[in-house]
CSV table of C-alpha atoms and ligand atoms in Angstrom, one decimal:
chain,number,residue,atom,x,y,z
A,1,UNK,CA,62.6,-44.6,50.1
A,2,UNK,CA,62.6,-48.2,51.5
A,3,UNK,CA,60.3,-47.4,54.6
A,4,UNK,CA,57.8,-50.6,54.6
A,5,UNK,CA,54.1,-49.8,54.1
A,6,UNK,CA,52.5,-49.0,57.4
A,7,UNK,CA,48.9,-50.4,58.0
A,8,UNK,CA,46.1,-48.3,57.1
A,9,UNK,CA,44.3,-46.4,59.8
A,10,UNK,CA,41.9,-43.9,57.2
A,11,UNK,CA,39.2,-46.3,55.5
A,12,UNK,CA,39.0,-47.2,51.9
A,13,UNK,CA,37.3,-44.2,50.9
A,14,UNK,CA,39.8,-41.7,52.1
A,15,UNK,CA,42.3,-43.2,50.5
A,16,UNK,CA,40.6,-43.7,47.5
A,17,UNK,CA,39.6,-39.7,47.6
A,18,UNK,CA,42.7,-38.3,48.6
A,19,UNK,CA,45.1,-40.3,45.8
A,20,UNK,CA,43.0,-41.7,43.0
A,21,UNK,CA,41.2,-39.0,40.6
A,22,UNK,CA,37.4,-39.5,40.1
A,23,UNK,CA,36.9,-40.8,37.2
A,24,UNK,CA,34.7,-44.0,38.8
A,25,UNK,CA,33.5,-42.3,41.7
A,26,UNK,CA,34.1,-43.7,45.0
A,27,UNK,CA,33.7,-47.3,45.4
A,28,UNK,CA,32.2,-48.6,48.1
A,29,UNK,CA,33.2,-52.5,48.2
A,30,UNK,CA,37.3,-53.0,48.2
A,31,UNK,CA,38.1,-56.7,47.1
A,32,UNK,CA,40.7,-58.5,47.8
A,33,UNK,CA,40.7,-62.4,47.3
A,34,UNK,CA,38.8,-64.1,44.8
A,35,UNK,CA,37.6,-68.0,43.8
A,36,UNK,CA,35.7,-68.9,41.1
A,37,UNK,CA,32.3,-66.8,41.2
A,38,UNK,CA,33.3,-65.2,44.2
A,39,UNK,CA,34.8,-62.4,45.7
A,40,UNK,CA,35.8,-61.4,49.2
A,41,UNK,CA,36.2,-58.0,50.4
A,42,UNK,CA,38.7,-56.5,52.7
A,43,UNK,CA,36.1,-57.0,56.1
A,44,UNK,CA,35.9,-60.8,54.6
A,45,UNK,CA,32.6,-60.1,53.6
A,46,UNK,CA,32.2,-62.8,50.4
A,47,UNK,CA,29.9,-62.0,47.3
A,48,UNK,CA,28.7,-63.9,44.2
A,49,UNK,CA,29.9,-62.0,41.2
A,50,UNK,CA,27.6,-61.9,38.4
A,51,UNK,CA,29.5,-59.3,36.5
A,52,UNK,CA,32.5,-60.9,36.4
A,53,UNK,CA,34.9,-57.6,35.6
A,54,UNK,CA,32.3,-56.1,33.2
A,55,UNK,CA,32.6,-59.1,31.2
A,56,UNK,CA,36.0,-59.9,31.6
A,57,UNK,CA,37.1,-62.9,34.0
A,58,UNK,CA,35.9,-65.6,31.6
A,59,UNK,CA,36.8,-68.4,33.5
A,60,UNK,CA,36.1,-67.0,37.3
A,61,UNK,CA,39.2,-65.5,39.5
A,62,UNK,CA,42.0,-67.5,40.5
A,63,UNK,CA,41.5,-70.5,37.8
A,64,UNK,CA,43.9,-72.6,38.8
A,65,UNK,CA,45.4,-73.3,35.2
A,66,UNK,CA,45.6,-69.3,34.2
A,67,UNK,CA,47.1,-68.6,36.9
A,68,UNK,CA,49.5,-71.4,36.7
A,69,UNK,CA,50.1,-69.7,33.6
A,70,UNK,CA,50.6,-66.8,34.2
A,71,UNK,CA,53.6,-67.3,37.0
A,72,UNK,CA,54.9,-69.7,34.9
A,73,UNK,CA,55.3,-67.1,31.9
A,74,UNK,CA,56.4,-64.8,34.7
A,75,UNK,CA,59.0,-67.0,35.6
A,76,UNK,CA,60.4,-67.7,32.2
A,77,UNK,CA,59.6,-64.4,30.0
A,78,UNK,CA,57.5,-61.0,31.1
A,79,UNK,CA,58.0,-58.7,28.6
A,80,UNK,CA,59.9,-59.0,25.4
A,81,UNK,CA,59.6,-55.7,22.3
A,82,UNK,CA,57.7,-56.4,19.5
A,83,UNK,CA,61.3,-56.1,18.0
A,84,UNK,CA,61.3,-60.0,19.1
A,85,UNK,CA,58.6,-63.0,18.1
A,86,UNK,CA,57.5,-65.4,21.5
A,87,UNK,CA,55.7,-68.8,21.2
A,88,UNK,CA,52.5,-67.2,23.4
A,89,UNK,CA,52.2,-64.4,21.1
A,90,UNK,CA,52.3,-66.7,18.0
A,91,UNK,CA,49.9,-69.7,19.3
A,92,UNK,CA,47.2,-66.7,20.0
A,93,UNK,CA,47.7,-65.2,16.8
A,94,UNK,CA,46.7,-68.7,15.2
A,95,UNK,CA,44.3,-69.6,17.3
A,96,UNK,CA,42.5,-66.0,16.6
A,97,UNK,CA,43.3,-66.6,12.6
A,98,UNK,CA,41.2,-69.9,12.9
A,99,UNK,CA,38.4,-68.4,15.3
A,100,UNK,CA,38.0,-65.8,12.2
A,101,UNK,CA,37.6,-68.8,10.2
A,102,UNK,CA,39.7,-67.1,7.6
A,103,UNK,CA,43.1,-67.9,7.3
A,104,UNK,CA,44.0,-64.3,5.4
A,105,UNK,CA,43.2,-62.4,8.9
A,106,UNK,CA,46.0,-61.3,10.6
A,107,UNK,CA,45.9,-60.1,14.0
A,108,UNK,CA,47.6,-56.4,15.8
A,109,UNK,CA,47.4,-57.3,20.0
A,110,UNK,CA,47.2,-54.1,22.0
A,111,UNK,CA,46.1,-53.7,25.4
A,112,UNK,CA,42.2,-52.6,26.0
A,113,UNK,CA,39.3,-52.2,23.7
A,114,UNK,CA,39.8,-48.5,23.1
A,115,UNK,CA,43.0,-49.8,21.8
A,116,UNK,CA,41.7,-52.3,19.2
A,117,UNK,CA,39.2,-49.9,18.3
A,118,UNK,CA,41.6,-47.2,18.0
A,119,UNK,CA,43.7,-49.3,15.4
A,120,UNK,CA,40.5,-50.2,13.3
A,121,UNK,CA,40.4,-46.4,12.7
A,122,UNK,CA,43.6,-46.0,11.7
A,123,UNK,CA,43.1,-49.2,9.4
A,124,UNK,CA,40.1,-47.5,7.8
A,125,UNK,CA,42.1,-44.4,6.9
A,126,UNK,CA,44.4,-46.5,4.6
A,127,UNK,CA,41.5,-47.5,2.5
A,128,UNK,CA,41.7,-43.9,1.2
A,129,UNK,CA,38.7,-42.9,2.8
A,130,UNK,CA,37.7,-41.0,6.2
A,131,UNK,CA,33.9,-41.1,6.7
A,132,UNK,CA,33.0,-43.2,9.4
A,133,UNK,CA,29.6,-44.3,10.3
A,134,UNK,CA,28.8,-45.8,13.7
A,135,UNK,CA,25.7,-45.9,16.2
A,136,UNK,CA,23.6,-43.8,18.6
A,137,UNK,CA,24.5,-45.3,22.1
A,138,UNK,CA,26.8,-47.7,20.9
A,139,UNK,CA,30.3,-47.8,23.4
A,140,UNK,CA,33.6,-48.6,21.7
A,141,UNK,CA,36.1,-46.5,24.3
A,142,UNK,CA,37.2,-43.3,25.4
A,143,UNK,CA,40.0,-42.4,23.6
A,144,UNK,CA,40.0,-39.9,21.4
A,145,UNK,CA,39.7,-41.9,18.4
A,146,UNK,CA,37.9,-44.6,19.9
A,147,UNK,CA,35.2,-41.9,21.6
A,148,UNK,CA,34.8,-40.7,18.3
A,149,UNK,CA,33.1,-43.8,17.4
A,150,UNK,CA,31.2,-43.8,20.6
A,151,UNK,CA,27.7,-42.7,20.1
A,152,UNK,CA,26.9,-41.3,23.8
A,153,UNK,CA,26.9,-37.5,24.1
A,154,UNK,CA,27.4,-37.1,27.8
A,155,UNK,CA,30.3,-39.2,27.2
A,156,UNK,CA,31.5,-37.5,23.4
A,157,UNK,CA,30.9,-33.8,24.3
A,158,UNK,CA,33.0,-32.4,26.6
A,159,UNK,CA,35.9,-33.6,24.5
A,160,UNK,CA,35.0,-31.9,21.6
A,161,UNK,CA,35.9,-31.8,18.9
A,162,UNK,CA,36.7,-35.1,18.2
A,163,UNK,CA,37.8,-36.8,14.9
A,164,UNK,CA,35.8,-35.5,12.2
A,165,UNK,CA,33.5,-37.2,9.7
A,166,UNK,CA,31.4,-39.7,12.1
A,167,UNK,CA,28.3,-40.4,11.9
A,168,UNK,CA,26.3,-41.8,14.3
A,169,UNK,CA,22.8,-43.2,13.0
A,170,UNK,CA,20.2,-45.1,15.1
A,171,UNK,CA,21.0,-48.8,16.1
A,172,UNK,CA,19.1,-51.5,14.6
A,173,UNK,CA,18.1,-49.0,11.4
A,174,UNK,CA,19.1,-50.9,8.2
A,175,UNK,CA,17.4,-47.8,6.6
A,176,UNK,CA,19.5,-45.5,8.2
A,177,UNK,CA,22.4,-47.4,7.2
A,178,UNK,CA,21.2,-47.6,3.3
A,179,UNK,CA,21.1,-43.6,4.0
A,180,UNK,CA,24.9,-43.0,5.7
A,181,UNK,CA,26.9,-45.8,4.2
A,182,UNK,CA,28.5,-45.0,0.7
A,183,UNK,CA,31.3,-45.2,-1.5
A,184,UNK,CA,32.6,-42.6,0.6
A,185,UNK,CA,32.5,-44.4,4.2
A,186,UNK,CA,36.1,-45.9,5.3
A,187,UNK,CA,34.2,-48.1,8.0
A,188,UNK,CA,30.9,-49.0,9.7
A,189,UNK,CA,31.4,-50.1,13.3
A,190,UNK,CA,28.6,-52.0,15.0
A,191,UNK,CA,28.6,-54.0,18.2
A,192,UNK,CA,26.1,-57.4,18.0
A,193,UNK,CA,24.5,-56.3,21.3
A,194,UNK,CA,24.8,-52.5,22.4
A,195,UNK,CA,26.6,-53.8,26.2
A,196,UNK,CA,27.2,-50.4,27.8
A,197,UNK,CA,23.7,-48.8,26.3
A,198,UNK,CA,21.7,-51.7,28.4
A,199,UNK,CA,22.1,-54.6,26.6
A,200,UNK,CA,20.0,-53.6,23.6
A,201,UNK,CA,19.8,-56.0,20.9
A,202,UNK,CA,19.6,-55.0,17.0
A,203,UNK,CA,16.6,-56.8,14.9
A,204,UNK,CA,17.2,-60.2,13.5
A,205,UNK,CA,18.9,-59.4,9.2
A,206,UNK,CA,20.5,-56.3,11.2
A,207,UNK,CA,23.9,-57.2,10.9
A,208,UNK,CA,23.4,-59.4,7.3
A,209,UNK,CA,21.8,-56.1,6.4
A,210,UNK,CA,24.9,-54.1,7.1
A,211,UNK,CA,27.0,-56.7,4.9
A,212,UNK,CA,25.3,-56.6,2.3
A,213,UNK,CA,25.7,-52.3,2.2
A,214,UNK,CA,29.5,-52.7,3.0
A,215,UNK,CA,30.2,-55.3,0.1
A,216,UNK,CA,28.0,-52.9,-2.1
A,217,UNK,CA,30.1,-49.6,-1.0
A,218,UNK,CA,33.0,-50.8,-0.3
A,219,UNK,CA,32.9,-49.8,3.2
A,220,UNK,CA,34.8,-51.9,5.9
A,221,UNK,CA,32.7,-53.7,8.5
A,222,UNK,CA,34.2,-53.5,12.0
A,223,UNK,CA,32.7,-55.8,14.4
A,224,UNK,CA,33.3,-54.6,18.0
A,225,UNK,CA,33.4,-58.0,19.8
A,226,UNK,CA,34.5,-56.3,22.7
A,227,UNK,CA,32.0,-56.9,25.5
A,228,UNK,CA,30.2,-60.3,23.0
A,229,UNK,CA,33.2,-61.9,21.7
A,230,UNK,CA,35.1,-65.3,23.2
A,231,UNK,CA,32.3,-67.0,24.2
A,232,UNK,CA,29.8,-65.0,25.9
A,233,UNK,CA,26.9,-65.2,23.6
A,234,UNK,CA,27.0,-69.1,23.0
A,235,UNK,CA,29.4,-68.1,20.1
A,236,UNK,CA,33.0,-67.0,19.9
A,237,UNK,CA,31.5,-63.7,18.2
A,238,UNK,CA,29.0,-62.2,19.0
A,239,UNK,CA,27.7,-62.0,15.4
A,240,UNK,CA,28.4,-65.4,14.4
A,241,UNK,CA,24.0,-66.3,14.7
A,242,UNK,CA,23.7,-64.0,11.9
A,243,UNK,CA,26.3,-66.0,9.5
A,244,UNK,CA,28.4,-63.0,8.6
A,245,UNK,CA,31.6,-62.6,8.0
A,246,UNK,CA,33.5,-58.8,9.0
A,247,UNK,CA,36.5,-57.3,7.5
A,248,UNK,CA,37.4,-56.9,11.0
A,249,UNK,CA,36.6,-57.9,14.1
A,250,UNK,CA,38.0,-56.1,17.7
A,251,UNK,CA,38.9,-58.1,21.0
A,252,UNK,CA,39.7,-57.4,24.1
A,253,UNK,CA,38.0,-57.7,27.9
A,254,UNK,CA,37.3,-61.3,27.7
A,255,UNK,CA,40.3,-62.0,25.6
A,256,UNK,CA,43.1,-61.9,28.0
A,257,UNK,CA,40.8,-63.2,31.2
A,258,UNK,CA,41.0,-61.3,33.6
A,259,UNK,CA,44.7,-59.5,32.3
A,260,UNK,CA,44.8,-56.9,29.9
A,261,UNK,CA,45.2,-57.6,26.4
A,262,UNK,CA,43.6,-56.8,23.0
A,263,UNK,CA,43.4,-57.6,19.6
A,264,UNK,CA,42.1,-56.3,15.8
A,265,UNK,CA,41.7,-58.9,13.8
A,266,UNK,CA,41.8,-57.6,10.4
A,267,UNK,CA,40.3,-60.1,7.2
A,268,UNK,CA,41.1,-60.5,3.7
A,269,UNK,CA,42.3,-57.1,1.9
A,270,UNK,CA,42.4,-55.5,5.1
A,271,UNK,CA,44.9,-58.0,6.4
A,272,UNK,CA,46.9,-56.0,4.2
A,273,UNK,CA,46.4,-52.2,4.8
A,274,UNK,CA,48.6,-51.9,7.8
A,275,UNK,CA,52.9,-52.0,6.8
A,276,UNK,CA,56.0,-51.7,8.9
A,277,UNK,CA,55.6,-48.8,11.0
A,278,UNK,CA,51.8,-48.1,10.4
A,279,UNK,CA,51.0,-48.9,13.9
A,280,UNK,CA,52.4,-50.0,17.4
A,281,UNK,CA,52.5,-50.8,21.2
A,282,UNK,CA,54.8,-51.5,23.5
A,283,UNK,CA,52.8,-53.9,25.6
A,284,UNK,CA,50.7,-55.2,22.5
A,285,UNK,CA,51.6,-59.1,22.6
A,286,UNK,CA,52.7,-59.5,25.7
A,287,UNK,CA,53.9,-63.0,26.8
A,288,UNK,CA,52.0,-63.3,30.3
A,289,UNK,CA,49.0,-61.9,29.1
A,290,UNK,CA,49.1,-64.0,25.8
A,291,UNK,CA,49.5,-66.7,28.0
A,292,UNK,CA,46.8,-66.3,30.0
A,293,UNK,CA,44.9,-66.1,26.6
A,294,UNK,CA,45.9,-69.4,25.4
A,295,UNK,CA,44.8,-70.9,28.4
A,296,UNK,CA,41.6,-69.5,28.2
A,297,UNK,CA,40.7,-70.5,24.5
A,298,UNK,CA,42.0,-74.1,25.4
A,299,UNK,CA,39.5,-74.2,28.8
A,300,UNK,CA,36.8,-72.9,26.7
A,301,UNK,CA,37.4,-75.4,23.8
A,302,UNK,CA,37.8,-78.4,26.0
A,303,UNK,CA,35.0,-77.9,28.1
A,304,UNK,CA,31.0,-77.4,26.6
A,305,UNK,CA,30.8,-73.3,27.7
A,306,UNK,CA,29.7,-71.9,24.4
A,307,UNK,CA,26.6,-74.3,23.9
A,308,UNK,CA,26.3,-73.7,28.2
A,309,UNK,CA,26.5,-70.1,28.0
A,310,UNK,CA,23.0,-69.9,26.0
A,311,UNK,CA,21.2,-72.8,28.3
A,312,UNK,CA,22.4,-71.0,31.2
A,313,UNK,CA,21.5,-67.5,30.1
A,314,UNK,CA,18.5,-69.0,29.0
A,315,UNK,CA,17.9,-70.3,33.0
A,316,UNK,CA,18.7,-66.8,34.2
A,317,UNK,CA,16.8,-65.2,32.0
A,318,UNK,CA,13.5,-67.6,32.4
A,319,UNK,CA,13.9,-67.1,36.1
A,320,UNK,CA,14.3,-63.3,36.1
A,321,UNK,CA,12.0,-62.2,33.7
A,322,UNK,CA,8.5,-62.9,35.7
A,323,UNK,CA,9.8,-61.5,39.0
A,324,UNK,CA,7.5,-58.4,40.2
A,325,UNK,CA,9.2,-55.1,39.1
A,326,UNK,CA,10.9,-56.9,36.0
A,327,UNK,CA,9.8,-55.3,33.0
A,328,UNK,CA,12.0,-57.4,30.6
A,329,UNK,CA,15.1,-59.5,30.6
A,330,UNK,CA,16.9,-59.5,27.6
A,331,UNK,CA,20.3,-61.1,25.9
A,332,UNK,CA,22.2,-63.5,24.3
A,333,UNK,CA,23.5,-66.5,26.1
A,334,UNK,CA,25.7,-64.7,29.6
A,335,UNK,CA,25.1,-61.2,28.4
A,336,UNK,CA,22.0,-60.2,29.9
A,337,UNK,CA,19.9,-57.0,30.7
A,338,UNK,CA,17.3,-56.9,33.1
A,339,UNK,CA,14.6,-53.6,32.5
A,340,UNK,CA,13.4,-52.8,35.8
A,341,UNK,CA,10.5,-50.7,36.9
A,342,UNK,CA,10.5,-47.2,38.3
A,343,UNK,CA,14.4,-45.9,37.6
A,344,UNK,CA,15.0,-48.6,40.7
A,345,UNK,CA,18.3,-49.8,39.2
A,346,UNK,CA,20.8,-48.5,41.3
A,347,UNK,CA,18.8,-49.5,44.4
A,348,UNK,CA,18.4,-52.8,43.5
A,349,UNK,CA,22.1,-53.7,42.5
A,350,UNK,CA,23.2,-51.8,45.9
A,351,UNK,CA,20.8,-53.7,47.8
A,352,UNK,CA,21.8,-56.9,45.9
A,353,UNK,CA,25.3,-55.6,47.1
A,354,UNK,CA,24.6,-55.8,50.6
A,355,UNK,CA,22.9,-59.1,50.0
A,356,UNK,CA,26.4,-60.3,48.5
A,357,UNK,CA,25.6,-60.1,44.7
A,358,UNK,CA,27.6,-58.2,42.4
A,359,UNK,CA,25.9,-56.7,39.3
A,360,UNK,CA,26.1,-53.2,38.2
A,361,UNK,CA,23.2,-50.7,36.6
A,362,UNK,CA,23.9,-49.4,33.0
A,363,UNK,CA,21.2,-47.0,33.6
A,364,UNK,CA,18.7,-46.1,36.0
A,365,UNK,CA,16.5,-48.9,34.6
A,366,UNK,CA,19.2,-51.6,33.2
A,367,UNK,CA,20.8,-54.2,35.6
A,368,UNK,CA,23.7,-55.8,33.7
A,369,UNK,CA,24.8,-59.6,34.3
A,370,UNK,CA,27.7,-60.9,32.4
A,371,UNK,CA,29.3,-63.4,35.0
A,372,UNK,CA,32.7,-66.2,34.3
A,373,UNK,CA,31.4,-68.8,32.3
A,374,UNK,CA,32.2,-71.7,34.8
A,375,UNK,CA,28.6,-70.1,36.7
A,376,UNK,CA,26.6,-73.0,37.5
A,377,UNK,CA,23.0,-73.6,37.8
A,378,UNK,CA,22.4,-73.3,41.5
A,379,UNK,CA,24.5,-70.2,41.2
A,380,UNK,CA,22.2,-69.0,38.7
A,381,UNK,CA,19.0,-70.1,40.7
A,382,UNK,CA,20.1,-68.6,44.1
A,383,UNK,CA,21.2,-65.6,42.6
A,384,UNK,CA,17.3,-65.1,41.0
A,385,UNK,CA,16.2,-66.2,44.4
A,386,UNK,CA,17.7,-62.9,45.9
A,387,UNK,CA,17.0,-60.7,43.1
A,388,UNK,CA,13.2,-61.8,43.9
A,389,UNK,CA,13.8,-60.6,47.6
A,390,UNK,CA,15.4,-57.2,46.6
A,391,UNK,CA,12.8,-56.5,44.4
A,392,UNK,CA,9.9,-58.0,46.6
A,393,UNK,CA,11.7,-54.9,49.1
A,394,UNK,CA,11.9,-52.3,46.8
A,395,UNK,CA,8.5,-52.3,45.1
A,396,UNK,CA,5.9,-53.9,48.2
A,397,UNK,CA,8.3,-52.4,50.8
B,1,PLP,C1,31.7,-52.9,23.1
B,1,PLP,C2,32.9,-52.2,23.8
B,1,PLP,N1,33.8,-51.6,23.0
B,1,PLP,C3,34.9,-51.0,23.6
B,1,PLP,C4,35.0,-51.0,24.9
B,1,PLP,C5,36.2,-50.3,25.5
B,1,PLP,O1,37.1,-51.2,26.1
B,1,PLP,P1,38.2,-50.7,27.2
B,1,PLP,O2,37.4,-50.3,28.4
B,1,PLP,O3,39.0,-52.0,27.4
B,1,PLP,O4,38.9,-49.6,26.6
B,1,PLP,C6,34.1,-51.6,25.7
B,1,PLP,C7,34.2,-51.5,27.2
B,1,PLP,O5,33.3,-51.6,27.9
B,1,PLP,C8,33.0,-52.2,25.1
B,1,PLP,O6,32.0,-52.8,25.9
């Protein structure tokens, strides 16, 4: 006890192996300084990140007013029970009440989307009801409860069994959702765009579609905002182009940029299922973390992001999409999947590594790109510039 920590003399890797279970396989890049839209690793190596913590650090790394404050929560308040209310935790709830654009939501914080997921299946049950119906490849956590709901069986099966009573029916199927949803079904869960399955896109009417079969059933819709929510699609949900309006709506990544926090907003009789004692976290709330929120929403409201976030997807998307090897480029404002040729996916983001990009492959054809919203233009452009290069290497090379 007490000895200092000696400098390391086995590489990243070892240590990695020998203390950290694989779960994420070994990485290969250790960070550990960032600015902005950049990283640094631990050979000072710097990188443009384009992924931006899977769609996470909203406003880059080290923004100079979250992490102001954060220390200056840290300084005052770090933790404090749910037993107790704190001004960060309130001014987030409101601010998430009036992004609903509902004043009957009412908001349970946890700590990770699993987590908000998690708690819109536990809300469903006190409907009365236990069906479930959700989507083939959709991601909404690996929980238990949450992986239930996840619609990818390399992921789902060997857990089984899971909870019981979940469908999953094709995504973008308004058919299949005439077919599964009844007067039976506690909840449908849909994400606006499938993130982890490749950035897939549902028809236009998809999500209408699927409010109009809730209302008729009685079924709760859960909108998993996870990866499309605060901003990132040019909206502060990601299903706000279609004009709906969910029962409930879950947060997190984004949310807390860059620290983890979470949220299910629940609206109108929902609001109401969950009573003293239904439902809890220790963390859920907490003050830092909320106040790294609030700092977020304020940035993102005083500056133009959500109408820049579609222009500038827009740019990357113009720019990527007739490069050799690019089959399509698809998404919604800074949520973007690019369809490569071949199963060259993995190549490409490694060599875009070594080039000092960050992205990361959902598949062996699908290139994600979710980066901060403060990306500019010449970002944008000299990032496409070396995606060209990479891919004039891996297909002429
Ligand atoms: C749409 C969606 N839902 C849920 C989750 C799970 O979130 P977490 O990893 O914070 O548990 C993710 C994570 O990628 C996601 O993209």
């Amino acid at each position: 006890m007490g000895k200092s920590l000696k400098k390391p003399t086995r590489s990243q890797a070892e240590r990695w192996n020998s203390s950290i279970q694989s779960t994420y396989g070994t990485p290969s890049i250790s960070l550990v300084r960032g600015k902005g839209i950049e990283v640094w690793d631990v050979d000072g190596k710097k990188y443009l990140d384009l992924l931006g913590g899977i769609a996470t650090n909203l406003l880059g790394h080290n923004h100079p007013k979250v992490s102001a404050a954060i220390a200056k929560q840290a300084r005052e308040l770090s933790h404090v029970s749910n037993f107790y209310s704190h001004p960060q935790v309130l001014d987030l709830a409101e601010r998430l009440v009036k992004m609903s654009g509902d004043s009957s939501a009412r908001v349970f914080f946890c700590n990770s989307g699993a987590e908000a997921n998690e708690a819109a299946l536990k809300l469903s049950r006190l409907t009365g009801r236990k069906r479930v119906v959700a989507a083939l490849g959709a991601f909404h956590g690996r929980t238990m409860g949450a992986l239930s709901l996840t619609g990818q069986p390399s992921k789902r099966d060997p857990f089984k069994p899971l909870i019981s009573k979940v469908v999953h029916v094709p995504y973008g199927d308004v058919r299949a959702l005439h077919r599964k949803v009844n007067g039976r079904t506690a909840m449908l869960i849909i994400e606006p765009i499938m993130g982890e399955a490749g950035v897939i896109l549902p028809p236009p009417g998809y999500l209408k579609a699927a409010r109009e079969i809730c209302d008729k059933t009685g079924a709760l819709l859960v909108i998993d905002c996870i990866q499309t929510g605060m901003g990132r699609t040019g909206n502060w949900f990601g299903f706000e182009h279609e004009g709906i309006a969910p029962d409930v709506i879950t947060l997190a990544k984004g949310l807390g940029g860059g620290l983890p926090l979470g949220a299910m907003i629940a609206i109108g009789p929902s609001a109401q299922l969950f009573t003293a004692g239904s439902h809890g976290t220790t963390f859920g709330g907490n003050p830092i973390a909320c106040a790294a929120a609030n700092v977020v929403i304020s940035e993102i409201e005083k500056s133009s992001y959500l109408s820049l976030n579609a222009t500038k997807g827009a740019l990357l998307r113009n720019l990527i999409s007739p490069i050799d090897g690019v089959i399509g480029c698809r998404g919604r404002g800074l949520l973007i999947g690019i369809q490569v040729r071949g199963g060259k996916a993995k190549e490409i983001t490694n060599k875009l590594a070594t080039a000092g990009y960050l992205v990361n492959a959902t598949s062996e054809d699908v290139i994600r790109i979710a980066p901060a919203f403060i990306i500019t233009e010449r970002q944008i452009i000299k990032f496409a510039g070396a995606f060209a290069e990479v891919c004039e290497e891996v297909y002429d090379g």
